[in-house]
Amino acid sequence: MLFHAPHHSPATETAATERWQPEQRHAARRLVWLVDPIGAIPGEGLLPSRTWAVARALVAAGHEVIWWTSSFSHTRGIGRTPPLQIVAEEGFQVKLVAARRYRQEFSLARFASHRDFARTFERVACEAVAAGQLGRPDLLVATLPPPETVDAAVRVARRLDAELVVDVTEWWPEPLRPLIPGPAWLAAAVAAVRFPAISRQQRQLLGQADALLAGSQTTANQLVSPETAKLPLKVVPTGSYVQDYVPPRPLIDRVPAPGRNGQPPVDPSPPLAIAVAGDLDDKADLLRLVDLARALSSRGVNAELRVVGRGRWMPRLEAAAPLLKGSCRIAVLGPVDRTRYVGLLADCQAGLVLPGLLDRFPLPAVASDYAAAGLAVVLAGAGELADLVTAAEAGVVAADAEPDSLAAAIATLTASAQQLSRHRQAARRLAETRLDRERLAAELVAWLESLASPQPSAGGSNQLLHKLEQA
């Protein structure tokens, strides 16, 4: 069986009564359920997900944590097995809920898999509590997307008299558009029929939560609606584990060795290594990377784009990369594990944020990884990340996502070694001060604990405090 129920512990037996003691509850040990079927779990060799970071922070704060997730790995595309020694190593439990497999990110099979997870989670979780196998949770933190997960979490929270916080990591449905298979006209037709219903469903679900969490201010702005106007809302970026990366070395100017026979010295500097991390799911990003390499070659920029990740267009890029000629090359590395990923970033000097990725995540985790590794961050257009990078002088921002604009921005990094070094040092400082995942996760947990405090918020009453007043 995929679901393994733990023994009922004394700590969980008292959790339900502690919920309704405002003067003690924020300091008491609480049982928290994390409901996220998509995020990477321990033991998969993948980069730690946002939910994983939250689970660690909750455990560090003294809470008991159970993470409910799918038996199918969305990232790896294979079935999962129960993580061994997870409680001893991480301090929290992981429950695998049976769900069918799927191949394409936008497919009926995927949506059916999400429904499988939601229905089975709701049934198994409630039955386990009713049978005394699990303690009644004080708090549920459900991740959106997928909407099916939040729908089930709403019903479970009501049935078990628990609070519900929805963590909106990605505001659907518009980011689904590039994932729709087939020609552009078909994608437009599908979006016109399906997207309005998805959007309405999400807003209705959010209105039934006790509080909302967003990974960026841009996402938070999208959540504002009549249904959510009175809910507490917190913005906490995902960030990066800064301690995983070695800070970049400061630049030391060296006098070049003289050339032979009176000839000018030869510049021995290697090509500018540019990391390009993230799934290549948008065809526009595929074409943009190829054209960017050509634009850099036309400028004589000695560079190498090191592309790492998955995505349905990655095989096409792998086929096109060897055909490129010129001073800029593309190295397609594909999916890598966490150790190799960290090492890859350590060997680069700059990191390019794919425009398609920015359309989905205004503050993508890969940008935080670039900054933590001390890479000059390269991106295009305006927005939350562009403002952050510009203010910190942590990289360069192109006016738009056209290959020529990106090439011009990257060319400035090769013009001056001193300026590149300053960008890299500034990026590392940005990661340490604003994008440290451990600090951000601790801040998130402190906010979750504050929701139980009897002190009213600046905006007035909310549903969560109303529950406490009525208890």
CSV table of N, CA and C in Angstrom, one decimal, residues 211-360:
chain,number,residue,atom,x,y,z
A,211,ALA,N,-6.4,32.0,4.9
A,211,ALA,CA,-5.3,33.0,4.6
A,211,ALA,C,-4.6,32.5,3.3
A,212,LEU,N,-3.9,33.5,2.7
A,212,LEU,CA,-3.3,33.2,1.4
A,212,LEU,C,-1.8,33.5,1.5
A,213,LEU,N,-1.0,32.7,0.7
A,213,LEU,CA,0.4,32.9,0.6
A,213,LEU,C,0.8,33.0,-0.8
A,214,ALA,N,1.7,33.9,-1.2
A,214,ALA,CA,2.1,34.1,-2.6
A,214,ALA,C,3.6,34.1,-2.7
A,215,GLY,N,4.1,33.6,-3.8
A,215,GLY,CA,5.6,33.6,-4.0
A,215,GLY,C,6.1,34.9,-4.5
A,216,SER,N,5.3,35.8,-4.9
A,216,SER,CA,5.8,37.1,-5.4
A,216,SER,C,4.7,38.1,-5.2
A,217,GLN,N,5.1,39.4,-5.3
A,217,GLN,CA,4.1,40.5,-5.2
A,217,GLN,C,3.2,40.5,-6.4
A,218,THR,N,3.8,40.1,-7.6
A,218,THR,CA,3.0,40.1,-8.8
A,218,THR,C,1.9,39.0,-8.7
A,219,THR,N,2.2,37.9,-8.2
A,219,THR,CA,1.2,36.8,-7.9
A,219,THR,C,0.1,37.3,-6.9
A,220,ALA,N,0.6,37.9,-5.9
A,220,ALA,CA,-0.3,38.4,-4.8
A,220,ALA,C,-1.3,39.4,-5.4
A,221,ASN,N,-0.9,40.3,-6.3
A,221,ASN,CA,-1.8,41.2,-7.0
A,221,ASN,C,-2.9,40.5,-7.8
A,222,GLN,N,-2.5,39.4,-8.4
A,222,GLN,CA,-3.5,38.6,-9.1
A,222,GLN,C,-4.5,37.9,-8.3
A,223,LEU,N,-4.2,37.8,-7.0
A,223,LEU,CA,-5.2,37.1,-6.1
A,223,LEU,C,-6.2,38.0,-5.6
A,224,VAL,N,-6.1,39.3,-5.7
A,224,VAL,CA,-7.0,40.2,-5.1
A,224,VAL,C,-8.3,40.2,-5.9
A,225,SER,N,-9.4,39.9,-5.2
A,225,SER,CA,-10.7,39.8,-5.7
A,225,SER,C,-11.7,40.1,-4.6
A,226,PRO,N,-13.0,40.2,-4.9
A,226,PRO,CA,-14.0,40.4,-3.9
A,226,PRO,C,-14.0,39.2,-2.9
A,227,GLU,N,-13.7,38.0,-3.4
A,227,GLU,CA,-13.8,36.8,-2.6
A,227,GLU,C,-12.6,36.8,-1.6
A,228,THR,N,-11.5,37.4,-1.9
A,228,THR,CA,-10.3,37.3,-1.1
A,228,THR,C,-9.9,38.6,-0.4
A,229,ALA,N,-10.8,39.6,-0.5
A,229,ALA,CA,-10.4,41.0,0.0
A,229,ALA,C,-10.1,41.0,1.5
A,230,LYS,N,-10.8,40.2,2.2
A,230,LYS,CA,-10.6,40.2,3.7
A,230,LYS,C,-9.7,39.2,4.3
A,231,LEU,N,-9.0,38.4,3.4
A,231,LEU,CA,-8.2,37.3,3.9
A,231,LEU,C,-6.8,37.9,4.1
A,232,PRO,N,-6.1,37.4,5.2
A,232,PRO,CA,-4.7,37.7,5.3
A,232,PRO,C,-3.9,37.2,4.2
A,233,LEU,N,-2.9,38.0,3.7
A,233,LEU,CA,-2.1,37.7,2.5
A,233,LEU,C,-0.7,38.0,2.8
A,234,LYS,N,0.2,37.0,2.6
A,234,LYS,CA,1.6,37.2,2.8
A,234,LYS,C,2.4,36.9,1.6
A,235,VAL,N,3.4,37.7,1.2
A,235,VAL,CA,4.3,37.4,0.1
A,235,VAL,C,5.6,36.9,0.6
A,236,VAL,N,6.0,35.7,0.2
A,236,VAL,CA,7.3,35.2,0.6
A,236,VAL,C,7.9,34.5,-0.6
A,237,PRO,N,9.0,35.0,-1.2
A,237,PRO,CA,9.6,34.4,-2.3
A,237,PRO,C,10.2,33.0,-1.9
A,238,THR,N,10.4,32.2,-2.9
A,238,THR,CA,10.9,30.8,-2.6
A,238,THR,C,12.4,30.9,-2.3
A,239,GLY,N,13.2,31.7,-3.0
A,239,GLY,CA,14.6,31.9,-2.6
A,239,GLY,C,15.4,30.7,-3.0
A,240,SER,N,16.6,30.7,-2.4
A,240,SER,CA,17.6,29.6,-2.7
A,240,SER,C,18.4,29.3,-1.4
A,241,TYR,N,18.9,28.0,-1.3
A,241,TYR,CA,19.7,27.6,-0.2
A,241,TYR,C,21.1,28.2,-0.5
A,242,VAL,N,21.4,29.4,0.0
A,242,VAL,CA,22.6,30.1,-0.3
A,242,VAL,C,23.8,29.3,0.2
A,243,GLN,N,23.7,28.6,1.3
A,243,GLN,CA,24.8,27.9,1.8
A,243,GLN,C,25.3,26.7,0.9
A,244,ASP,N,24.5,26.4,-0.1
A,244,ASP,CA,24.9,25.3,-1.1
A,244,ASP,C,26.0,25.8,-2.0
A,245,TYR,N,26.1,27.1,-2.2
A,245,TYR,CA,27.0,27.7,-3.2
A,245,TYR,C,28.2,28.5,-2.6
A,246,VAL,N,29.3,28.3,-3.2
A,246,VAL,CA,30.5,29.0,-2.8
A,246,VAL,C,30.5,30.4,-3.4
A,247,PRO,N,30.7,31.5,-2.6
A,247,PRO,CA,30.7,32.8,-3.1
A,247,PRO,C,31.7,33.0,-4.2
A,248,PRO,N,31.5,33.9,-5.2
A,248,PRO,CA,32.4,34.1,-6.2
A,248,PRO,C,33.7,34.8,-5.7
A,249,ARG,N,34.8,34.5,-6.2
A,249,ARG,CA,36.0,35.1,-5.8
A,249,ARG,C,36.1,36.6,-6.3
A,250,PRO,N,36.6,37.5,-5.5
A,250,PRO,CA,36.8,38.8,-6.1
A,250,PRO,C,37.8,38.9,-7.2
A,251,LEU,N,37.7,39.8,-8.1
A,251,LEU,CA,38.6,39.9,-9.2
A,251,LEU,C,39.9,40.5,-8.8
A,252,ILE,N,41.0,39.8,-9.3
A,252,ILE,CA,42.3,40.3,-9.0
A,252,ILE,C,42.9,40.7,-10.4
A,253,ASP,N,43.2,41.9,-10.6
A,253,ASP,CA,43.8,42.3,-11.9
A,253,ASP,C,45.2,41.8,-12.0
A,254,ARG,N,45.4,41.2,-13.2
A,254,ARG,CA,46.7,40.6,-13.4
A,254,ARG,C,47.3,41.3,-14.7
A,255,VAL,N,48.6,41.4,-14.7
A,255,VAL,CA,49.3,42.0,-15.8
A,255,VAL,C,49.5,40.9,-16.9
A,256,PRO,N,48.9,41.0,-18.1
A,256,PRO,CA,49.0,39.9,-19.1
A,256,PRO,C,50.5,39.7,-19.5
A,257,ALA,N,50.8,38.4,-19.8
A,257,ALA,CA,52.1,38.1,-20.2
A,257,ALA,C,52.4,38.7,-21.6
A,258,PRO,N,53.6,39.2,-21.8
A,258,PRO,CA,53.9,39.8,-23.1
A,258,PRO,C,53.8,38.7,-24.3
A,259,GLY,N,53.5,39.1,-25.4
A,259,GLY,CA,53.4,38.2,-26.6
A,259,GLY,C,54.8,38.0,-27.1
A,260,ARG,N,54.9,37.0,-28.0
A,260,ARG,CA,56.2,36.7,-28.6
A,260,ARG,C,56.5,37.6,-29.8
A,261,ASN,N,57.8,37.8,-30.0
A,261,ASN,CA,58.2,38.6,-31.2
A,261,ASN,C,57.5,39.9,-31.3
A,262,GLY,N,57.3,40.6,-30.2
A,262,GLY,CA,56.7,41.9,-30.2
A,262,GLY,C,55.2,41.9,-30.5
A,263,GLN,N,54.6,40.8,-30.7
A,263,GLN,CA,53.2,40.7,-31.0
A,263,GLN,C,52.4,41.0,-29.7
A,264,PRO,N,51.2,41.6,-29.9
A,264,PRO,CA,50.3,41.9,-28.7
A,264,PRO,C,50.0,40.6,-28.0
A,265,PRO,N,49.8,40.6,-26.6
A,265,PRO,CA,49.5,39.4,-25.9
A,265,PRO,C,48.2,38.8,-26.3
A,266,VAL,N,48.2,37.5,-26.2
A,266,VAL,CA,46.9,36.8,-26.5
A,266,VAL,C,46.1,36.7,-25.3
A,267,ASP,N,44.8,37.1,-25.4
A,267,ASP,CA,43.9,37.0,-24.3
A,267,ASP,C,43.5,35.6,-24.0
A,268,PRO,N,43.9,35.0,-22.9
A,268,PRO,CA,43.7,33.6,-22.6
A,268,PRO,C,42.3,33.4,-21.9
A,269,SER,N,41.5,34.4,-21.8
A,269,SER,CA,40.3,34.3,-21.1
A,269,SER,C,39.3,33.2,-21.7
A,270,PRO,N,38.7,32.4,-20.9
A,270,PRO,CA,37.8,31.4,-21.5
A,270,PRO,C,36.5,32.0,-21.9
A,271,PRO,N,35.6,31.3,-22.6
A,271,PRO,CA,34.3,31.9,-23.0
A,271,PRO,C,33.4,32.2,-21.8
A,272,LEU,N,32.6,33.2,-22.0
A,272,LEU,CA,31.6,33.5,-20.9
A,272,LEU,C,30.6,32.4,-20.8
A,273,ALA,N,30.6,31.7,-19.7
A,273,ALA,CA,29.7,30.6,-19.4
A,273,ALA,C,28.4,31.1,-18.9
A,274,ILE,N,27.3,30.9,-19.6
A,274,ILE,CA,26.0,31.4,-19.2
A,274,ILE,C,25.1,30.2,-18.9
A,275,ALA,N,24.6,30.1,-17.7
A,275,ALA,CA,23.7,29.0,-17.3
A,275,ALA,C,22.3,29.4,-17.8
A,276,VAL,N,21.6,28.4,-18.3
A,276,VAL,CA,20.2,28.6,-18.7
A,276,VAL,C,19.4,27.5,-18.1
A,277,ALA,N,18.8,27.7,-16.9
A,277,ALA,CA,18.1,26.6,-16.2
A,277,ALA,C,16.6,26.8,-16.3
A,278,GLY,N,15.9,25.7,-16.3
A,278,GLY,CA,14.5,25.7,-16.4
A,278,GLY,C,14.0,24.8,-17.5
A,279,ASP,N,12.8,24.3,-17.3
A,279,ASP,CA,12.2,23.5,-18.4
A,279,ASP,C,11.9,24.3,-19.6
A,280,LEU,N,12.2,23.7,-20.8
A,280,LEU,CA,12.0,24.3,-22.0
A,280,LEU,C,10.7,23.9,-22.6
A,281,ASP,N,9.6,24.5,-22.1
A,281,ASP,CA,8.2,24.1,-22.5
A,281,ASP,C,7.6,25.0,-23.5
A,282,ASP,N,8.2,26.2,-23.7
A,282,ASP,CA,7.7,27.2,-24.6
A,282,ASP,C,8.5,27.2,-25.9
A,283,LYS,N,7.9,27.0,-27.0
A,283,LYS,CA,8.6,26.9,-28.3
A,283,LYS,C,9.3,28.2,-28.6
A,284,ALA,N,8.7,29.3,-28.1
A,284,ALA,CA,9.4,30.6,-28.3
A,284,ALA,C,10.7,30.7,-27.7
A,285,ASP,N,10.9,30.0,-26.5
A,285,ASP,CA,12.2,30.0,-25.8
A,285,ASP,C,13.2,29.2,-26.6
A,286,LEU,N,12.7,28.1,-27.3
A,286,LEU,CA,13.6,27.3,-28.1
A,286,LEU,C,14.2,28.2,-29.3
A,287,LEU,N,13.3,28.8,-30.0
A,287,LEU,CA,13.7,29.7,-31.1
A,287,LEU,C,14.6,30.8,-30.6
A,288,ARG,N,14.2,31.4,-29.5
A,288,ARG,CA,15.0,32.5,-28.9
A,288,ARG,C,16.4,32.1,-28.6
A,289,LEU,N,16.6,30.9,-28.0
A,289,LEU,CA,18.0,30.5,-27.6
A,289,LEU,C,18.8,30.3,-28.9
A,290,VAL,N,18.3,29.7,-29.9
A,290,VAL,CA,19.1,29.5,-31.1
A,290,VAL,C,19.4,30.9,-31.7
A,291,ASP,N,18.4,31.8,-31.8
A,291,ASP,CA,18.7,33.1,-32.4
A,291,ASP,C,19.6,33.9,-31.5
A,292,LEU,N,19.6,33.7,-30.2
A,292,LEU,CA,20.5,34.4,-29.3
A,292,LEU,C,21.9,34.0,-29.6
A,293,ALA,N,22.2,32.7,-29.7
A,293,ALA,CA,23.5,32.2,-30.0
A,293,ALA,C,24.0,32.8,-31.3
A,294,ARG,N,23.2,32.9,-32.3
A,294,ARG,CA,23.6,33.5,-33.6
A,294,ARG,C,23.9,35.0,-33.4
A,295,ALA,N,23.0,35.7,-32.6
A,295,ALA,CA,23.3,37.1,-32.4
A,295,ALA,C,24.6,37.4,-31.7
A,296,LEU,N,24.9,36.5,-30.7
A,296,LEU,CA,26.1,36.7,-30.0
A,296,LEU,C,27.3,36.4,-30.9
A,297,SER,N,27.2,35.4,-31.7
A,297,SER,CA,28.3,35.1,-32.7
A,297,SER,C,28.5,36.3,-33.7
A,298,SER,N,27.4,36.9,-34.1
A,298,SER,CA,27.5,38.0,-35.0
A,298,SER,C,28.2,39.2,-34.4
A,299,ARG,N,28.2,39.3,-33.1
A,299,ARG,CA,28.9,40.3,-32.3
A,299,ARG,C,30.3,39.9,-31.9
A,300,GLY,N,30.6,38.7,-32.2
A,300,GLY,CA,32.0,38.2,-31.9
A,300,GLY,C,32.1,37.9,-30.4
A,301,VAL,N,31.0,37.7,-29.7
A,301,VAL,CA,31.0,37.4,-28.3
A,301,VAL,C,31.4,35.9,-28.1
A,302,ASN,N,32.5,35.7,-27.3
A,302,ASN,CA,32.9,34.3,-27.0
A,302,ASN,C,32.1,33.8,-25.8
A,303,ALA,N,31.1,33.0,-26.0
A,303,ALA,CA,30.2,32.6,-24.9
A,303,ALA,C,29.7,31.2,-25.2
A,304,GLU,N,29.2,30.6,-24.1
A,304,GLU,CA,28.6,29.3,-24.2
A,304,GLU,C,27.3,29.2,-23.3
A,305,LEU,N,26.2,28.9,-24.0
A,305,LEU,CA,24.9,28.8,-23.2
A,305,LEU,C,24.8,27.3,-22.8
A,306,ARG,N,24.8,27.1,-21.4
A,306,ARG,CA,24.7,25.8,-20.9
A,306,ARG,C,23.3,25.6,-20.4
A,307,VAL,N,22.6,24.8,-21.1
A,307,VAL,CA,21.1,24.7,-20.9
A,307,VAL,C,20.9,23.4,-20.1
A,308,VAL,N,20.2,23.6,-19.0
A,308,VAL,CA,19.9,22.4,-18.1
A,308,VAL,C,18.4,22.4,-17.7
A,309,GLY,N,17.8,21.2,-17.8
A,309,GLY,CA,16.4,21.1,-17.5
A,309,GLY,C,15.7,20.1,-18.4
A,310,ARG,N,14.4,20.1,-18.2
A,310,ARG,CA,13.6,19.2,-19.1
A,310,ARG,C,12.7,20.1,-20.0
A,311,GLY,N,11.6,19.5,-20.4
A,311,GLY,CA,10.7,20.3,-21.3
A,311,GLY,C,10.5,19.6,-22.6
A,312,ARG,N,9.4,19.8,-23.2
A,312,ARG,CA,9.1,19.1,-24.5
A,312,ARG,C,9.9,19.6,-25.6
A,313,TRP,N,10.5,20.8,-25.5
A,313,TRP,CA,11.3,21.3,-26.6
A,313,TRP,C,12.8,21.1,-26.4
A,314,MET,N,13.2,20.5,-25.4
A,314,MET,CA,14.6,20.2,-25.1
A,314,MET,C,15.2,19.3,-26.2
A,315,PRO,N,14.6,18.2,-26.6
A,315,PRO,CA,15.2,17.4,-27.7
A,315,PRO,C,15.4,18.2,-28.9
A,316,ARG,N,14.5,19.1,-29.3
A,316,ARG,CA,14.7,19.9,-30.5
A,316,ARG,C,16.0,20.8,-30.4
A,317,LEU,N,16.2,21.4,-29.2
A,317,LEU,CA,17.3,22.2,-29.0
A,317,LEU,C,18.6,21.4,-29.0
A,318,GLU,N,18.5,20.2,-28.5
A,318,GLU,CA,19.7,19.3,-28.5
A,318,GLU,C,20.1,18.9,-29.9
A,319,ALA,N,19.1,18.8,-30.8
A,319,ALA,CA,19.4,18.5,-32.2
A,319,ALA,C,19.9,19.7,-33.0
A,320,ALA,N,19.5,20.9,-32.6
A,320,ALA,CA,19.9,22.1,-33.3
A,320,ALA,C,21.3,22.6,-32.8
A,321,ALA,N,21.6,22.4,-31.6
A,321,ALA,CA,22.9,22.9,-31.0
A,321,ALA,C,24.1,22.6,-31.8
A,322,PRO,N,24.3,21.3,-32.2
A,322,PRO,CA,25.6,21.1,-33.0
A,322,PRO,C,25.7,21.7,-34.3
A,323,LEU,N,24.6,22.2,-34.8
A,323,LEU,CA,24.6,22.8,-36.2
A,323,LEU,C,25.0,24.3,-36.1
A,324,LEU,N,25.1,24.9,-35.0
A,324,LEU,CA,25.4,26.3,-34.8
A,324,LEU,C,26.9,26.5,-35.1
A,325,LYS,N,27.2,27.6,-35.8
A,325,LYS,CA,28.6,27.9,-36.0
A,325,LYS,C,28.8,29.3,-35.5
A,326,GLY,N,30.1,29.6,-35.1
A,326,GLY,CA,30.4,30.9,-34.6
A,326,GLY,C,31.0,30.9,-33.3
A,327,SER,N,31.2,32.1,-32.7
A,327,SER,CA,31.9,32.2,-31.4
A,327,SER,C,31.0,31.8,-30.2
A,328,CYS,N,29.7,31.7,-30.4
A,328,CYS,CA,28.8,31.3,-29.3
A,328,CYS,C,28.3,29.9,-29.5
A,329,ARG,N,28.3,29.1,-28.5
A,329,ARG,CA,27.9,27.7,-28.6
A,329,ARG,C,26.8,27.4,-27.6
A,330,ILE,N,26.0,26.4,-27.9
A,330,ILE,CA,25.0,25.9,-27.0
A,330,ILE,C,25.3,24.5,-26.5
A,331,ALA,N,25.4,24.3,-25.2
A,331,ALA,CA,25.7,22.9,-24.7
A,331,ALA,C,24.4,22.5,-23.9
A,332,VAL,N,23.7,21.5,-24.4
A,332,VAL,CA,22.5,21.0,-23.8
A,332,VAL,C,22.8,19.9,-22.9
A,333,LEU,N,22.7,20.2,-21.6
A,333,LEU,CA,23.0,19.2,-20.5
A,333,LEU,C,21.8,18.4,-20.1
A,334,GLY,N,20.6,18.9,-20.4
A,334,GLY,CA,19.4,18.1,-20.0
A,334,GLY,C,19.2,18.1,-18.5
A,335,PRO,N,18.4,17.2,-18.0
A,335,PRO,CA,18.1,17.1,-16.5
A,335,PRO,C,19.3,16.7,-15.8
A,336,VAL,N,19.6,17.3,-14.6
A,336,VAL,CA,20.7,16.9,-13.8
A,336,VAL,C,20.2,16.8,-12.4
A,337,ASP,N,21.0,16.1,-11.5
A,337,ASP,CA,20.6,16.0,-10.1
A,337,ASP,C,21.1,17.3,-9.4
A,338,ARG,N,20.8,17.3,-8.1
A,338,ARG,CA,21.0,18.5,-7.3
A,338,ARG,C,22.5,18.8,-7.3
A,339,THR,N,23.4,17.8,-7.0
A,339,THR,CA,24.8,18.0,-6.9
A,339,THR,C,25.4,18.6,-8.2
A,340,ARG,N,25.0,18.0,-9.3
A,340,ARG,CA,25.6,18.4,-10.6
A,340,ARG,C,25.1,19.8,-10.9
A,341,TYR,N,23.8,20.1,-10.5
A,341,TYR,CA,23.3,21.4,-10.8
A,341,TYR,C,24.1,22.5,-10.1
A,342,VAL,N,24.4,22.3,-8.8
A,342,VAL,CA,25.1,23.2,-8.0
A,342,VAL,C,26.5,23.4,-8.6
A,343,GLY,N,27.2,22.3,-9.0
A,343,GLY,CA,28.5,22.4,-9.7
A,343,GLY,C,28.4,23.1,-11.0
A,344,LEU,N,27.4,22.9,-11.8
A,344,LEU,CA,27.3,23.6,-13.0
A,344,LEU,C,27.2,25.1,-12.9
A,345,LEU,N,26.4,25.5,-11.9
A,345,LEU,CA,26.3,27.0,-11.7
A,345,LEU,C,27.6,27.5,-11.2
A,346,ALA,N,28.4,26.8,-10.4
A,346,ALA,CA,29.7,27.2,-9.9
A,346,ALA,C,30.7,27.5,-11.0
A,347,ASP,N,30.5,26.8,-12.2
A,347,ASP,CA,31.4,26.9,-13.3
A,347,ASP,C,31.0,28.0,-14.3
A,348,CYS,N,29.9,28.7,-14.0
A,348,CYS,CA,29.4,29.8,-14.9
A,348,CYS,C,29.6,31.1,-14.3
A,349,GLN,N,29.5,32.1,-15.1
A,349,GLN,CA,29.7,33.5,-14.7
A,349,GLN,C,28.4,34.3,-14.8
A,350,ALA,N,27.4,33.9,-15.6
A,350,ALA,CA,26.2,34.6,-15.7
A,350,ALA,C,25.0,33.5,-15.8
A,351,GLY,N,23.8,34.0,-15.6
A,351,GLY,CA,22.7,33.1,-15.7
A,351,GLY,C,21.5,33.8,-16.4
A,352,LEU,N,21.0,33.2,-17.4
A,352,LEU,CA,19.9,33.7,-18.2
A,352,LEU,C,18.6,33.2,-17.7
A,353,VAL,N,17.6,34.1,-17.4
A,353,VAL,CA,16.3,33.7,-17.0
A,353,VAL,C,15.4,33.6,-18.3
A,354,LEU,N,14.9,32.5,-18.6
A,354,LEU,CA,14.1,32.3,-19.8
A,354,LEU,C,12.8,33.2,-19.7
A,355,PRO,N,12.5,33.9,-20.8
A,355,PRO,CA,11.3,34.7,-20.7
A,355,PRO,C,10.0,33.9,-20.5
A,356,GLY,N,10.0,32.7,-21.1
A,356,GLY,CA,8.8,31.8,-20.8
A,356,GLY,C,8.7,31.4,-19.4
A,357,LEU,N,9.8,31.3,-18.7
A,357,LEU,CA,9.8,30.9,-17.3
A,357,LEU,C,9.2,32.1,-16.5
A,358,LEU,N,9.6,33.3,-16.9
A,358,LEU,CA,9.2,34.5,-16.2
A,358,LEU,C,7.7,34.7,-16.3
A,359,ASP,N,7.1,34.3,-17.4
A,359,ASP,CA,5.7,34.4,-17.6
A,359,ASP,C,4.9,33.6,-16.6
A,360,ARG,N,5.5,32.5,-16.1
A,360,ARG,CA,4.9,31.6,-15.1
A,360,ARG,C,5.2,32.0,-13.7
